[in-house]
CSV table of C-alpha atoms in Angstrom, one decimal:
chain,number,residue,atom,x,y,z
W,1,MET,CA,0.0,0.0,0.0
W,2,SER,CA,1.3,3.4,-1.0
W,3,ARG,CA,1.7,6.0,1.7
W,4,THR,CA,1.8,8.9,-0.6
W,5,LEU,CA,-0.3,10.3,-3.4
W,6,PRO,CA,0.9,11.7,-6.8
W,7,PHE,CA,0.8,15.5,-6.7
W,8,ARG,CA,0.4,18.1,-9.4
W,9,LYS,CA,0.8,21.9,-8.7
W,10,LEU,CA,-0.8,24.7,-10.7
W,11,THR,CA,2.0,27.3,-11.4
W,12,HIS,CA,1.6,31.0,-11.3
W,13,ALA,CA,2.6,31.1,-15.0
W,14,VAL,CA,-0.4,29.0,-16.0
W,15,ALA,CA,-2.7,30.9,-13.7
W,16,LEU,CA,-1.6,34.2,-15.4
W,17,GLU,CA,-2.1,32.6,-18.8
W,18,MET,CA,-5.6,31.7,-17.8
W,19,LEU,CA,-6.2,35.1,-16.4
W,20,GLN,CA,-5.2,36.8,-19.6
W,21,ALA,CA,-7.4,34.4,-21.7
W,22,ALA,CA,-10.3,35.2,-19.5
W,23,ILE,CA,-9.7,39.0,-19.8
W,24,VAL,CA,-9.5,38.7,-23.6
W,25,LYS,CA,-12.8,36.7,-23.7
W,26,SER,CA,-14.5,39.2,-21.4
W,27,GLU,CA,-13.4,42.1,-23.4
W,28,ALA,CA,-14.6,40.4,-26.6
W,29,MET,CA,-18.0,39.9,-25.0
W,30,GLY,CA,-18.1,43.4,-23.6
W,31,VAL,CA,-18.7,42.0,-20.1
W,32,PRO,CA,-16.2,43.3,-17.5
W,33,VAL,CA,-15.8,40.7,-14.7
W,34,ALA,CA,-13.7,39.8,-11.7
W,35,ILE,CA,-11.6,36.7,-12.1
W,36,SER,CA,-10.1,34.5,-9.3
W,37,ILE,CA,-7.8,31.6,-9.8
W,38,VAL,CA,-7.0,29.3,-6.8
W,39,ASP,CA,-4.8,26.2,-6.4
W,40,ASP,CA,-6.1,22.8,-5.3
W,41,GLY,CA,-6.1,24.0,-1.6
W,42,ALA,CA,-8.3,27.0,-2.6
W,43,ARG,CA,-5.4,29.5,-2.0
W,44,MET,CA,-5.3,32.5,-4.3
W,45,LEU,CA,-2.9,32.4,-7.2
W,46,ALA,CA,-4.2,35.2,-9.5
W,47,PHE,CA,-7.0,37.8,-9.3
W,48,VAL,CA,-8.2,40.8,-11.3
W,49,ARG,CA,-11.2,43.0,-11.2
W,50,MET,CA,-11.6,44.5,-14.6
W,51,ASP,CA,-12.6,48.2,-15.0
W,52,GLY,CA,-16.4,48.3,-14.8
W,53,ALA,CA,-16.9,45.0,-12.9
W,54,ARG,CA,-19.0,45.2,-9.8
W,55,VAL,CA,-16.9,45.7,-6.6
W,56,LEU,CA,-18.6,42.8,-4.8
W,57,ALA,CA,-17.8,40.5,-7.7
W,58,GLN,CA,-14.4,40.0,-5.9
W,59,GLU,CA,-16.1,38.0,-3.2
W,60,SER,CA,-18.4,36.0,-5.5
W,61,CYS,CA,-15.7,35.0,-8.0
W,62,THR,CA,-13.3,34.0,-5.3
W,63,ALA,CA,-16.1,31.8,-3.6
W,64,LYS,CA,-16.8,30.3,-7.0
W,65,ALA,CA,-13.1,29.4,-7.6
W,66,MET,CA,-12.7,28.0,-4.1
W,67,THR,CA,-15.9,25.9,-4.4
W,68,ALA,CA,-14.9,24.5,-7.8
W,69,ALA,CA,-11.4,23.6,-6.5
W,70,ASN,CA,-12.7,22.1,-3.3
W,71,HIS,CA,-15.6,20.1,-4.8
W,72,ARG,CA,-13.8,19.3,-8.0
W,73,MET,CA,-16.8,20.2,-10.1
W,74,PRO,CA,-18.6,23.2,-11.7
W,75,THR,CA,-20.3,25.3,-9.0
W,76,GLU,CA,-23.7,25.0,-10.7
W,77,ARG,CA,-23.7,21.3,-10.1
W,78,ILE,CA,-24.1,21.8,-6.4
W,79,ASP,CA,-27.8,21.6,-5.4
W,80,TYR,CA,-28.9,25.2,-5.0
W,81,GLU,CA,-30.6,24.8,-1.6
W,82,VAL,CA,-27.8,22.7,-0.2
W,83,GLY,CA,-25.3,25.2,-1.6
W,84,MET,CA,-27.0,28.2,0.0
W,85,GLY,CA,-26.9,26.4,3.3
W,86,LEU,CA,-23.2,25.7,2.8
W,87,ALA,CA,-22.7,29.4,1.9
W,88,VAL,CA,-24.2,30.4,5.2
W,89,SER,CA,-22.2,27.8,7.2
W,90,THR,CA,-18.9,28.7,5.5
W,91,GLN,CA,-19.4,32.5,5.7
W,92,GLY,CA,-19.7,32.7,1.9
W,93,LYS,CA,-16.7,30.5,1.0
W,94,VAL,CA,-18.9,28.0,-0.8
W,95,THR,CA,-21.5,28.9,-3.5
W,96,PRO,CA,-23.7,27.1,-6.0
W,97,LEU,CA,-23.7,30.1,-8.3
W,98,ARG,CA,-22.7,29.5,-12.0
W,99,GLY,CA,-19.3,30.7,-13.1
W,100,GLY,CA,-16.9,28.5,-11.1
W,101,LEU,CA,-15.0,25.6,-12.8
W,102,PRO,CA,-12.4,23.2,-11.6
W,103,ILE,CA,-9.0,23.3,-13.4
W,104,ILE,CA,-8.2,19.8,-14.4
W,105,LEU,CA,-4.8,19.2,-16.0
W,106,ASP,CA,-3.4,15.7,-16.8
W,107,SER,CA,-6.5,14.2,-15.0
W,108,TYR,CA,-5.7,16.0,-11.7
W,109,CYS,CA,-7.7,18.8,-10.3
W,110,VAL,CA,-5.1,21.5,-9.6
W,111,GLY,CA,-7.3,24.4,-8.8
W,112,GLY,CA,-10.4,26.4,-9.7
W,113,ILE,CA,-11.4,29.5,-11.6
W,114,GLY,CA,-14.3,31.8,-10.8
W,115,CYS,CA,-15.7,34.7,-12.7
W,116,GLY,CA,-18.3,37.1,-11.5
W,117,SER,CA,-20.2,40.3,-12.5
W,118,GLY,CA,-21.8,39.1,-15.6
W,119,THR,CA,-24.8,36.7,-15.8
W,120,GLY,CA,-24.1,33.2,-14.7
W,121,GLU,CA,-23.9,32.0,-18.3
W,122,GLU,CA,-21.5,34.9,-19.2
W,123,ASP,CA,-19.3,34.1,-16.2
W,124,ARG,CA,-19.2,30.4,-17.2
W,125,GLU,CA,-18.3,31.2,-20.8
W,126,ILE,CA,-15.4,33.4,-19.7
W,127,ALA,CA,-14.1,30.7,-17.3
W,128,LEU,CA,-14.4,28.1,-20.1
W,129,ALA,CA,-12.2,30.3,-22.4
W,130,ALA,CA,-9.5,30.4,-19.7
W,131,LEU,CA,-9.6,26.6,-19.3
W,132,ALA,CA,-9.4,26.1,-23.1
W,133,ALA,CA,-6.4,28.4,-23.3
W,134,VAL,CA,-4.3,26.0,-21.2
W,135,GLY,CA,-5.6,22.7,-22.5
W,136,ALA,CA,-7.5,22.0,-19.3
W,137,GLU,CA,-10.4,19.4,-19.4
W,138,LEU,CA,-13.7,21.1,-20.1
W,139,PRO,CA,-16.7,20.1,-18.1
W,140,ASP,CA,-19.6,18.3,-19.8
């Protein structure tokens, strides 16, 4: 029996590449957002709040990224009622809101990305562009 697990780490260089891809997609859509990228332990690696994005989007996009990394799935897959209960019990660190996606590279979840300030579908589309830019697995 192995006493260790294989480990993959999301680098800041990949996080910045994702951040830039999300910014480009957001600008092309005309939807300014806040973007958070966290590692597999839900620790912040990269963040930007674009000009025109809502100020409180910083909180929601970070919660989306943390939730996606922690649960290893898109945030909208969390049952809404359960997710809202988790949001209350974690002081907003977990959310079922659309726009958070896990970052899966080489079959390992290495982090999460969250976008906020657009509609849920716009936030998700921007996050998907960031995943595609680095060859991450896209959710079904």
